[in-house]
Coordinates of C-alpha atoms in Angstrom, one line a residue:
Chain T
M273 CA 5.7 -34.6 24.6
E274 CA 5.3 -31.3 22.2
I275 CA 7.2 -33.1 19.3
L276 CA 4.9 -35.8 19.5
M277 CA 1.6 -33.8 19.6
A278 CA 3.2 -31.4 16.5
I279 CA 3.4 -34.5 14.7
T280 CA -0.2 -35.6 15.5
V281 CA -1.7 -32.5 14.6
G282 CA 0.5 -32.4 11.3
V283 CA -1.1 -36.1 10.5
L284 CA -4.5 -34.5 11.3
F285 CA -4.0 -31.5 9.1
M286 CA -2.6 -33.9 6.2
V287 CA -5.4 -36.2 6.3
G288 CA -7.9 -33.5 6.7
T289 CA -6.5 -31.9 3.6
Y290 CA -6.8 -35.0 1.6
L291 CA -10.0 -35.6 2.3
L292 CA -10.7 -32.0 1.5
L293 CA -9.7 -32.5 -2.1
S294 CA -12.1 -35.5 -2.4
K295 CA -14.9 -35.7 -4.4
S296 CA -17.9 -36.7 -2.0
L297 CA -19.2 -33.9 0.2
L298 CA -19.6 -36.3 3.3
K299 CA -16.0 -36.6 3.1
V300 CA -15.5 -33.1 2.9
V301 CA -17.4 -32.4 6.1
I302 CA -15.3 -35.2 7.8
S303 CA -12.1 -33.3 6.8
L304 CA -13.3 -30.3 8.0
M305 CA -13.6 -31.9 11.5
L306 CA -10.4 -33.4 11.2
L307 CA -8.9 -29.6 10.7
S308 CA -10.6 -28.3 13.4
H309 CA -9.6 -31.4 15.8
G310 CA -6.1 -30.1 14.6
A311 CA -6.4 -26.6 15.3
H312 CA -7.9 -27.3 18.7
L313 CA -4.9 -29.4 19.6
L314 CA -2.5 -27.5 18.2
L315 CA -3.9 -24.6 20.5
L316 CA -3.2 -26.7 23.3
T317 CA -0.1 -28.1 22.3
M318 CA 1.3 -24.6 21.6
A319 CA 0.8 -23.0 24.8
G320 CA 3.0 -25.6 26.3
L321 CA 2.2 -28.8 28.0
Q322 CA 4.2 -28.4 31.3
T323 CA 2.8 -30.7 33.9
G324 CA 0.8 -28.7 36.8
A325 CA -2.4 -29.4 38.5
P326 CA -5.8 -28.7 36.7
P327 CA -6.7 -25.5 36.8
L328 CA -8.7 -25.4 39.7
L329 CA -8.0 -23.3 42.7
S330 CA -9.2 -25.3 45.4
L331 CA -6.4 -27.7 44.6
E332 CA -3.8 -25.6 45.9
A333 CA -1.2 -26.8 43.8
A334 CA 2.4 -25.3 43.3
S335 CA 2.0 -24.9 39.9
Y336 CA -1.2 -24.9 37.2
T337 CA -1.5 -25.6 33.4
D338 CA -2.5 -22.6 31.6
P339 CA -5.8 -22.1 31.9
L340 CA -6.5 -19.6 28.7
P341 CA -5.6 -21.8 26.0
Q342 CA -8.4 -24.2 27.5
A343 CA -11.0 -21.6 27.5
L344 CA -10.1 -20.8 24.1
I345 CA -10.3 -24.1 22.7
L346 CA -13.8 -24.4 24.7
T347 CA -15.0 -21.4 22.7
A348 CA -13.3 -22.8 19.2
I349 CA -15.1 -26.0 20.0
V350 CA -18.6 -24.8 20.5
I351 CA -18.1 -22.4 17.5
S352 CA -16.8 -25.4 15.2
F353 CA -19.8 -27.6 16.5
G354 CA -22.4 -25.2 15.2
V355 CA -20.8 -24.6 12.3
T356 CA -20.5 -28.2 11.3
S357 CA -24.1 -29.1 12.2
F358 CA -25.1 -26.3 9.8
L359 CA -22.9 -27.5 7.2
L360 CA -24.2 -31.3 7.7
V361 CA -27.8 -29.9 7.2
L362 CA -26.7 -27.9 4.2
A363 CA -25.2 -31.0 2.7
Y364 CA -28.2 -32.9 3.3
R365 CA -30.7 -30.3 1.7
T366 CA -28.3 -30.2 -1.3
Y367 CA -28.3 -33.8 -1.7
K368 CA -31.9 -33.7 -1.4
E369 CA -32.4 -30.9 -3.8
H370 CA -29.6 -31.5 -6.5
K371 CA -29.6 -35.5 -6.0
T372 CA -25.9 -36.0 -5.8
D373 CA -23.2 -35.7 -3.3
D374 CA -20.7 -35.5 -6.3
L375 CA -18.9 -32.1 -5.9
D376 CA -17.9 -32.1 -9.6
Q377 CA -21.6 -32.2 -10.5
L378 CA -22.2 -29.2 -8.3
R379 CA -19.9 -27.0 -10.3
G380 CA -20.8 -24.3 -12.5
S381 CA -24.1 -22.3 -12.6
A382 CA -26.9 -24.5 -11.4
D383 CA -29.5 -23.3 -14.1
E384 CA -26.9 -23.8 -17.0
Chain L
M98 CA -14.1 5.4 31.2
S99 CA -17.3 5.5 29.4
N100 CA -19.7 3.1 28.2
L101 CA -20.5 4.1 24.9
I102 CA -18.3 2.0 22.8
V103 CA -20.7 -0.9 24.1
F104 CA -24.1 0.4 22.6
P105 CA -23.1 0.0 18.9
L106 CA -22.6 -3.9 20.2
L107 CA -26.0 -3.7 22.3
I108 CA -28.4 -2.5 20.0
P109 CA -28.0 -4.9 17.0
F110 CA -27.8 -7.5 19.8
L111 CA -31.0 -6.9 21.4
A112 CA -32.9 -6.0 18.4
A113 CA -31.8 -9.1 16.7
I114 CA -32.9 -11.2 20.2
I115 CA -36.5 -9.3 19.9
L116 CA -36.8 -9.7 16.2
L117 CA -36.3 -13.6 16.9
F118 CA -39.6 -13.6 18.6
I119 CA -41.6 -11.6 16.4
R120 CA -40.8 -13.3 13.0
K121 CA -44.7 -13.8 12.1
S122 CA -45.2 -10.1 12.0
V123 CA -43.5 -8.7 9.1
T124 CA -44.6 -5.3 10.0
A125 CA -43.4 -5.3 13.4
E126 CA -39.9 -6.8 12.4
R127 CA -39.6 -3.8 9.7
I128 CA -40.5 -1.2 12.2
L129 CA -37.9 -2.6 14.8
S130 CA -35.2 -2.9 12.5
I131 CA -35.7 0.5 11.3
I132 CA -35.5 2.0 14.8
A133 CA -32.5 -0.3 15.5
G134 CA -31.2 0.9 12.7
I135 CA -31.2 4.6 13.4
A136 CA -30.3 4.0 17.1
T137 CA -27.1 2.3 15.8
I138 CA -26.5 5.4 13.6
L139 CA -27.0 8.0 16.3
V140 CA -24.8 5.8 18.5
S141 CA -22.1 5.5 16.1
G142 CA -21.9 8.8 15.1
W143 CA -21.9 9.9 18.8
L144 CA -18.7 7.5 19.2
V145 CA -17.3 9.1 16.2
I146 CA -17.5 12.7 17.4
D147 CA -16.1 11.3 20.9
V148 CA -13.4 9.6 19.5
Y149 CA -12.6 12.6 17.3
N150 CA -12.4 14.9 20.6
Q151 CA -10.9 12.5 22.7
G152 CA -8.3 10.5 20.6
V153 CA -8.5 6.5 20.9
I154 CA -11.2 5.1 23.5
S155 CA -10.6 1.9 25.6
Y156 CA -13.0 0.4 27.2
A157 CA -12.1 -2.9 29.6
V158 CA -14.8 -4.9 29.5
G159 CA -15.9 -6.1 33.1
G160 CA -13.3 -3.9 34.7
W161 CA -10.3 -6.4 34.2
D162 CA -7.6 -4.2 32.8
P163 CA -6.0 -5.2 29.5
P164 CA -4.0 -7.1 28.8
F165 CA -6.0 -9.7 31.0
G166 CA -9.4 -8.8 30.0
I167 CA -10.8 -8.3 26.5
A168 CA -10.6 -4.4 25.8
L169 CA -12.7 -2.7 23.1
V170 CA -10.9 -0.1 21.2
A171 CA -12.5 2.5 18.9
D172 CA -9.9 4.6 17.1
P173 CA -10.7 6.9 14.7
L174 CA -11.0 4.5 11.5
S175 CA -12.8 2.0 13.2
A176 CA -15.4 4.4 14.7
L177 CA -15.9 5.4 11.2
L178 CA -16.3 2.1 9.7
V179 CA -18.9 1.3 12.6
L180 CA -20.7 4.4 11.5
F181 CA -20.7 3.6 7.7
A182 CA -21.3 0.0 8.3
S183 CA -24.6 1.0 10.5
I184 CA -25.5 3.2 7.4
V185 CA -25.1 0.5 5.0
V186 CA -27.2 -1.8 7.2
F187 CA -29.9 0.8 7.7
V188 CA -30.1 1.2 3.7
C189 CA -30.2 -2.2 3.0
V190 CA -33.0 -2.8 5.4
L191 CA -35.1 0.2 3.5
F192 CA -34.4 -1.5 0.5
S193 CA -35.6 -5.1 1.9
I194 CA -38.8 -3.5 2.5
K195 CA -39.9 -4.0 -1.3
G196 CA -36.7 -6.0 -2.4
I197 CA -37.1 -9.4 -0.5
D198 CA -40.3 -11.7 -0.3
E199 CA -42.2 -12.3 2.6
V200 CA -41.3 -15.7 3.1
R201 CA -37.7 -14.8 3.5
V202 CA -38.5 -12.4 6.1
K203 CA -40.5 -14.7 7.9
F204 CA -37.8 -17.2 7.8
Y205 CA -35.5 -14.9 10.2
F206 CA -34.1 -12.6 7.5
Y207 CA -34.2 -9.4 9.7
P208 CA -32.6 -11.1 12.8
L209 CA -29.9 -12.5 10.6
V210 CA -29.0 -8.9 9.3
Q211 CA -28.7 -7.7 12.9
F212 CA -26.5 -10.5 13.9
L213 CA -24.5 -9.5 10.6
L214 CA -24.0 -5.8 12.0
L215 CA -23.3 -7.1 15.2
G216 CA -20.5 -9.1 14.3
V217 CA -19.1 -6.6 11.7
I218 CA -19.1 -3.9 14.7
G219 CA -17.7 -6.1 16.9
A220 CA -14.7 -7.1 14.5
F221 CA -14.2 -3.3 14.3
L222 CA -13.9 -2.5 17.9
T223 CA -12.5 -5.1 19.3
G224 CA -8.7 -5.0 20.7
D225 CA -8.4 -8.7 21.5
I226 CA -7.3 -11.1 18.6
F227 CA -9.3 -14.1 19.8
N228 CA -12.1 -12.0 20.4
L229 CA -11.9 -10.8 16.5
F230 CA -11.8 -14.4 15.9
V231 CA -15.3 -14.9 17.8
F232 CA -16.8 -11.7 16.1
F233 CA -15.5 -13.1 12.6
E234 CA -17.8 -16.3 13.3
V235 CA -20.7 -14.2 14.5
L236 CA -20.7 -12.2 11.4
L237 CA -19.9 -15.5 9.1
M238 CA -22.8 -17.5 10.8
A239 CA -25.0 -14.8 9.9
S240 CA -23.8 -14.6 6.4
Y241 CA -24.1 -18.4 6.3
G242 CA -27.7 -18.0 7.2
L243 CA -28.3 -15.1 4.6
I244 CA -26.5 -16.9 1.7
T245 CA -28.8 -20.1 2.1
L246 CA -32.0 -18.2 3.1
G247 CA -34.7 -19.3 0.7
G248 CA -32.7 -22.5 -0.4
S249 CA -32.8 -22.1 -4.2
R250 CA -30.8 -24.4 -6.1
A251 CA -28.0 -22.2 -7.1
Q252 CA -27.9 -20.5 -3.6
L253 CA -27.3 -23.9 -2.4
Q254 CA -24.6 -25.1 -4.5
E255 CA -22.7 -21.7 -4.0
S256 CA -23.4 -21.7 -0.1
I257 CA -21.7 -25.0 0.1
K258 CA -18.6 -23.7 -1.3
Y259 CA -18.8 -20.4 0.6
V260 CA -19.2 -22.1 4.2
L261 CA -16.5 -24.6 3.5
I262 CA -13.9 -21.9 2.3
N263 CA -14.6 -20.0 5.4
V264 CA -14.7 -23.4 7.7
I265 CA -11.0 -23.6 6.7
S266 CA -10.0 -20.2 7.0
S267 CA -11.5 -20.2 10.5
A268 CA -9.2 -23.5 11.2
F269 CA -6.1 -21.6 10.0
F270 CA -7.1 -18.6 12.2
I271 CA -7.1 -20.8 15.4
A272 CA -3.7 -22.3 14.0
A273 CA -2.5 -18.6 13.7
V274 CA -3.6 -17.4 17.2
A275 CA -2.1 -20.6 18.6
Y276 CA 1.2 -19.8 17.1
L277 CA 1.1 -16.3 17.9
Y278 CA 0.3 -17.2 21.7
A279 CA 3.1 -19.5 21.8
V280 CA 5.7 -17.1 20.6
V281 CA 4.3 -14.0 22.6
G282 CA 2.2 -15.4 25.0
T283 CA -0.6 -12.9 24.9
L284 CA -3.9 -12.1 22.8
N285 CA -4.2 -8.3 23.5
I286 CA -3.6 -6.3 20.2
A287 CA -1.7 -3.8 21.7
H288 CA 0.2 -5.8 24.2
L289 CA 0.9 -8.2 21.1
S290 CA 2.4 -5.2 19.3
E291 CA 4.5 -4.1 22.3
R292 CA 5.9 -7.7 22.7
V293 CA 6.4 -8.2 19.1
A294 CA 8.6 -4.8 19.1
E295 CA 10.5 -6.2 22.0
I296 CA 11.8 -9.1 20.3
G297 CA 11.9 -7.4 17.0
Q298 CA 9.8 -9.5 14.7
P299 CA 12.0 -12.5 14.1
G300 CA 11.4 -14.8 11.3
I301 CA 8.7 -16.8 12.9
V302 CA 6.4 -13.9 13.6
T303 CA 6.9 -12.7 10.2
V304 CA 5.8 -16.4 9.1
I305 CA 2.7 -16.1 11.4
A306 CA 2.3 -12.4 9.9
F307 CA 1.7 -14.5 6.3
L308 CA -0.7 -17.0 8.0
F309 CA -2.9 -14.2 9.2
L310 CA -2.6 -12.5 5.7
I311 CA -3.9 -16.0 4.3
V312 CA -6.6 -16.1 6.7
F313 CA -8.0 -12.2 6.3
G314 CA -7.0 -12.6 2.5
M315 CA -9.4 -15.2 2.3
K316 CA -12.0 -13.3 3.7
A317 CA -11.3 -10.0 1.8
A318 CA -10.7 -12.1 -1.5
I319 CA -7.2 -10.7 -2.2
F320 CA -5.5 -12.6 -5.4
P321 CA -5.0 -16.0 -5.1
L322 CA -7.7 -16.5 -2.5
Y323 CA -10.6 -14.4 -4.5
F324 CA -12.0 -17.5 -6.2
W325 CA -15.0 -18.0 -4.0
L326 CA -16.4 -14.7 -4.1
P327 CA -17.6 -14.2 -7.8
G328 CA -19.8 -17.5 -7.3
S329 CA -21.3 -16.7 -3.6
Y330 CA -21.9 -13.0 -4.6
S331 CA -24.3 -13.7 -7.4
A332 CA -26.4 -16.8 -5.8
P333 CA -28.5 -14.7 -3.1
P334 CA -31.0 -11.8 -3.6
P335 CA -29.8 -8.3 -4.4
V336 CA -29.9 -6.8 -1.2
I337 CA -28.1 -9.8 0.5
T338 CA -25.3 -9.0 -1.8
A339 CA -25.4 -5.5 -1.2
L340 CA -24.9 -6.2 2.7
F341 CA -21.8 -8.9 1.9
A342 CA -20.5 -6.6 -0.7
G343 CA -20.6 -3.5 1.6
L344 CA -19.5 -5.2 4.9
L345 CA -18.1 -8.7 4.8
T346 CA -14.9 -8.4 2.6
K347 CA -14.1 -4.8 4.5
V348 CA -13.8 -6.8 7.6
G349 CA -11.2 -9.0 5.9
I350 CA -9.4 -5.4 4.6
Y351 CA -9.8 -3.8 8.0
A352 CA -8.1 -6.8 10.1
I353 CA -5.2 -6.9 7.5
M354 CA -5.0 -3.1 8.1
R355 CA -4.7 -3.3 12.1
I356 CA -2.6 -6.4 12.4
F357 CA 0.1 -4.9 9.4
T358 CA 0.3 -1.6 11.0
I359 CA 0.1 -2.3 14.6
I360 CA 1.4 -5.5 15.4
F361 CA 3.7 -7.0 12.1
H362 CA 5.3 -3.5 11.1
H363 CA 8.9 -4.2 11.7
Q364 CA 9.9 -5.9 8.5
P365 CA 7.8 -3.7 5.9
Q366 CA 10.7 -5.0 3.3
I367 CA 9.2 -8.1 3.2
T368 CA 5.5 -7.8 4.7
H369 CA 4.7 -4.9 2.7
M370 CA 6.3 -5.7 -0.6
V371 CA 4.2 -9.0 -0.5
L372 CA 0.9 -6.7 0.0
E373 CA 1.7 -4.6 -2.9
I374 CA 2.2 -7.4 -5.2
L375 CA -0.9 -9.1 -4.0
A376 CA -2.6 -5.9 -4.2
I377 CA -1.7 -5.3 -7.9
L378 CA -2.5 -9.0 -8.8
T379 CA -6.0 -8.2 -7.3
M380 CA -6.8 -5.5 -9.2
V381 CA -5.6 -7.0 -12.4
V382 CA -7.9 -9.9 -11.6
G383 CA -10.7 -7.9 -10.6
V384 CA -10.5 -5.7 -13.7
I385 CA -10.1 -8.7 -16.3
G386 CA -13.2 -10.4 -14.5
A387 CA -15.0 -6.8 -14.9
V388 CA -14.2 -6.4 -18.5
A389 CA -14.8 -10.2 -19.4
Y390 CA -18.4 -10.6 -18.4
N391 CA -21.7 -9.6 -20.0
D392 CA -23.5 -10.4 -16.9
M393 CA -24.3 -7.3 -14.9
Q394 CA -24.1 -8.9 -11.4
K395 CA -20.7 -10.5 -12.1
V396 CA -19.0 -7.2 -13.6
V397 CA -20.0 -5.4 -10.0
V398 CA -18.7 -8.4 -8.5
Y399 CA -15.4 -8.1 -10.0
N400 CA -15.5 -4.5 -9.3
V401 CA -15.6 -5.5 -5.6
V402 CA -12.2 -7.7 -5.9
A403 CA -10.8 -4.7 -7.6
G404 CA -11.4 -2.7 -5.0
V405 CA -9.8 -4.8 -2.5
G406 CA -6.7 -4.5 -4.2
F407 CA -6.6 -0.8 -4.3
I408 CA -7.0 -0.5 -0.7
I409 CA -4.5 -3.3 0.0
F410 CA -2.2 -0.9 -2.0
G411 CA -2.6 1.8 0.4
I412 CA -1.4 -0.7 3.3
S413 CA 1.4 -1.4 1.3
S414 CA 2.7 2.1 0.8
F415 CA 2.9 2.2 4.6
N416 CA 3.0 6.2 4.6
E417 CA 0.5 8.9 5.9
A418 CA -1.0 9.7 2.4
G419 CA -1.4 5.8 1.4
L420 CA -3.0 5.1 4.8
F421 CA -5.1 8.1 4.5
G422 CA -6.1 7.1 1.1
A423 CA -6.9 3.3 2.0
G424 CA -9.1 4.8 4.9
F425 CA -11.1 7.1 2.7
Y426 CA -11.4 4.7 0.0
L427 CA -12.6 1.7 2.2
L428 CA -15.2 4.1 3.3
H429 CA -16.2 5.1 -0.3
D430 CA -15.9 1.7 -1.3
M431 CA -18.3 0.6 1.5
L432 CA -21.2 3.0 0.7
I433 CA -20.9 2.8 -3.5
K434 CA -20.5 -1.0 -3.4
A435 CA -23.6 -1.5 -1.7
A436 CA -25.4 1.3 -3.9
L437 CA -24.2 -0.3 -7.4
F438 CA -25.4 -3.3 -5.8
L439 CA -28.9 -2.3 -4.8
L440 CA -29.1 -0.4 -8.2
I441 CA -28.1 -3.5 -10.3
G442 CA -30.8 -5.1 -8.1
A443 CA -33.5 -2.8 -9.0
I444 CA -32.5 -2.9 -12.6
M445 CA -32.6 -6.6 -12.7
I446 CA -36.1 -6.5 -10.8
V447 CA -37.3 -4.5 -13.7
T448 CA -35.7 -6.1 -16.6
Q449 CA -36.0 -9.7 -15.1
T450 CA -32.8 -10.6 -16.5
S451 CA -28.9 -9.8 -15.3
S452 CA -27.6 -10.2 -18.7
M453 CA -26.5 -6.9 -20.7
K454 CA -27.6 -8.2 -23.9
N455 CA -31.3 -9.0 -23.3
A456 CA -32.1 -5.5 -21.9
S457 CA -31.7 -1.8 -23.3
G458 CA -33.3 1.6 -23.1
L459 CA -34.0 1.9 -19.5
I460 CA -33.8 5.5 -19.3
K461 CA -37.1 6.2 -21.1
Q462 CA -39.1 4.6 -18.5
Y463 CA -37.0 5.2 -15.6
P464 CA -34.6 8.2 -15.9
L465 CA -34.0 8.5 -12.0
L466 CA -32.7 4.9 -12.0
G467 CA -30.7 5.4 -15.2
W468 CA -29.0 8.7 -13.8
S469 CA -28.5 7.3 -10.4
F470 CA -26.5 4.4 -12.0
L471 CA -24.6 6.9 -14.3
I472 CA -23.7 8.6 -10.6
A473 CA -22.8 5.4 -9.0
A474 CA -20.4 4.6 -11.9
L475 CA -18.7 7.8 -11.9
S476 CA -18.2 7.6 -8.4
L477 CA -17.0 4.3 -8.5
A478 CA -14.3 5.3 -11.4
G479 CA -13.1 8.3 -9.4
I480 CA -14.5 11.2 -11.4
P481 CA -13.5 14.5 -9.1
P482 CA -16.9 15.7 -7.9
F483 CA -17.6 12.1 -6.1
S484 CA -16.0 10.5 -3.3
G485 CA -14.2 7.8 -5.3
F486 CA -11.6 10.6 -6.5
F487 CA -10.0 11.6 -3.1
G488 CA -9.4 8.2 -2.1
K489 CA -7.5 7.2 -5.3
L490 CA -6.0 10.5 -5.4
Y491 CA -4.3 9.9 -1.7
L492 CA -3.7 6.6 -3.1
F493 CA -1.6 7.6 -6.1
Q494 CA 0.3 9.9 -3.8
G495 CA 1.2 7.3 -1.2
G496 CA 2.4 4.9 -3.9
I497 CA 4.5 7.8 -5.4
E498 CA 6.0 9.0 -2.0
A499 CA 6.8 5.1 -1.2
G500 CA 8.4 4.8 -4.9
Q501 CA 6.0 2.4 -6.4
Y502 CA 6.0 3.8 -9.8
I503 CA 5.1 0.9 -11.6
S504 CA 2.2 0.0 -9.1
V505 CA 0.8 3.3 -9.9
I506 CA 0.8 3.2 -13.4
I507 CA -1.0 -0.2 -13.4
M508 CA -3.5 1.5 -10.9
I509 CA -4.3 4.3 -13.7
F510 CA -4.9 1.8 -16.2
V511 CA -7.1 -0.4 -13.9
S512 CA -9.2 2.6 -12.8
L513 CA -10.0 3.3 -16.4
L514 CA -10.8 -0.1 -17.2
L515 CA -13.2 -0.4 -14.1
L516 CA -15.0 2.8 -15.6
Y517 CA -15.3 1.2 -19.1
S518 CA -16.7 -1.9 -17.2
V519 CA -19.4 -0.1 -15.7
M520 CA -20.0 2.3 -18.3
R521 CA -20.6 -0.6 -20.5
I522 CA -23.5 -1.6 -18.1
F523 CA -25.0 2.3 -18.6
F524 CA -24.5 2.3 -22.5
N525 CA -25.9 -1.3 -23.0
V526 CA -28.7 -1.5 -20.5
V527 CA -29.6 2.4 -19.7
L528 CA -29.3 3.9 -22.8
G529 CA -30.1 2.4 -26.2
E530 CA -33.6 1.1 -27.8
E531 CA -36.2 0.1 -25.7
N532 CA -36.3 -3.6 -25.4
H533 CA -36.7 -5.0 -22.0
A534 CA -39.0 -7.9 -20.9
S535 CA -41.5 -5.6 -18.8
Q536 CA -41.5 -2.7 -21.2
N537 CA -45.5 -2.8 -21.5
E538 CA -46.2 -2.4 -17.7
K539 CA -44.2 0.1 -15.7
A540 CA -42.9 -1.4 -12.5
N541 CA -43.2 0.3 -9.4
I542 CA -39.7 0.6 -8.3
K543 CA -40.2 3.7 -5.8
G544 CA -38.9 1.6 -2.9
L545 CA -36.2 0.3 -4.7
L546 CA -34.5 3.3 -5.6
Y547 CA -34.6 6.0 -2.6
P548 CA -32.4 3.7 -0.5
S549 CA -29.3 3.6 -3.1
M550 CA -30.3 7.5 -3.2
I551 CA -29.3 7.8 0.3
L552 CA -26.0 6.1 -0.2
L553 CA -25.3 8.3 -3.5
F554 CA -26.0 11.2 -1.7
L555 CA -23.5 10.2 1.1
S556 CA -21.0 9.3 -1.4
F557 CA -21.7 12.7 -2.6
V558 CA -21.2 14.5 0.4
M559 CA -17.7 12.8 0.8
G560 CA -16.8 13.8 -2.4
F561 CA -17.8 17.6 -1.7
G562 CA -17.4 17.6 1.9
A563 CA -14.0 16.0 1.8
E564 CA -12.3 18.5 4.2
F565 CA -15.1 17.7 6.8
F566 CA -13.4 13.9 6.8
V567 CA -9.7 15.0 6.3
P568 CA -9.0 15.5 9.8
H569 CA -10.7 12.6 11.3
L570 CA -8.7 10.4 8.8
T571 CA -5.6 12.2 9.1
N572 CA -6.2 11.2 13.0
A573 CA -6.8 7.6 11.5
A574 CA -3.7 7.5 9.5
E575 CA -1.7 9.0 12.4
V576 CA -2.8 6.2 14.9
L577 CA -2.0 3.4 12.3
L578 CA 1.6 4.6 11.6
N579 CA 2.2 5.2 15.3
P580 CA 1.3 2.2 17.2
E581 CA 2.4 3.7 20.5
I582 CA -0.7 6.0 20.2
Y583 CA -2.9 2.6 20.0
I584 CA -0.7 0.9 22.9
E585 CA -1.0 3.8 25.2
A586 CA -4.6 4.3 25.0
V587 CA -5.3 0.7 25.6
L588 CA -2.4 -0.3 28.4
K589 CA -2.7 2.9 29.8
E590 CA 0.9 3.4 31.1

């Protein structure tokens, strides 16, 4: 199962990197979302995907899944959500101001 | 166990929250920021003295003993860095009274500054690698806010790149933490160090170490990852750039210092060799940029890059003199880079241009500004009475002791060229014929000048009173060289 997840994460990172290198600003933002999905799945996978009950003590199971990476992912998700929403608004403002979403045209000094 | 270590975090946090509510009243915001700044300096000064007397202080948050809970750890280096960070922020707050427009202040400038300070202090004090990630995000989010604040065209354009780079490096940070957790199964830095020592740092851990180097190198702007810095540091107003130059790259350097001395120190022939090469390349790239530009702000920005190289070189020597020098230079660099950016900011307000060619002869109307710039330039280059000298001296000594002769020679040349790059500003802009835009009406720069005078005075104290800093920084180097001290303080075995 970990192998399959590792391949999935690899594909997510691959697609993310490809989109990151594209010209359109929106594609770049989408690529960052894919990258953070990849990172979060990686965090889940790397802690081990052994079977066990959800980490709820009331279930009284013999073994539980590792609760720590789940807490880490939850933290990382809200952080990347905050950053992504900021980035989307920033992209919107840049589009309004510069009238373009082509990153090639956003190079160099704006006042040149 | 004392709660003192929490206060440097708590004061900026509470101040930031209160500042959010009083944004309409500019005066109240300024007064509160100054009070909070003084309080943070006092508390961190107290922390420095405490650490000096007791050794490494560890505090288990919530009473859960490490490695299960989050630990806050103050060792001599991080305590000093917290003190200097709060001084830099306080000085920038003083500068901002005249140096930033009211519209920016009304749109949460001061809360963002306090959140930035919170993130920086948290990153210095944390003893947990995921908590380090969270504090990095706190300071990065605040810096995103600061770099876009005002929303001019150039700012929007540069901040897009800045945010993108940092989001990518955050994704890598999570990946690196995931790999490390898979290999050793813990997140506490002291416990990590212990476990990595138990398994003797096999190849996989070294790979993870390099992944961390990429992550922190992106924040610290070391050689192949510095490309975002020149653009993003020239877009925002000078006071924000001064904050960034004084704090942000330094946090990345501190993180590199921490992980490569405490966790990944078992294969120095690989990791520290790479650090040495990258440090030299960073210096060379920085100095080429500093010499090439005619734009004052760009020259100082590339000086930031070169300064990063010097400190990383100290880490790569990995002996007492080298780490001592790295610590000393790091502290000096925080002060002097912030001072240089504030002085450049004042000069730009006077001359209305950042190009060296369009301004000259400042010294006749603004003698104090001119001479303080000269002092800052000499201190940056490391002329003996000022603070840059001792840091570089120890860096050279550490390099020679570690047998890095060629690198030391390159460093000496780089220092000369850095001196040339800032003296060029001095000779072109400060001396020479009077011909700047506002020569008819003398701009009032009183409020813009004395904050940087505070920093220069402190740099002077660091240079003349170096003996006062020596015992403390020797302790810092000792903790960095002997991770057992750190581990024992945190895990209390």
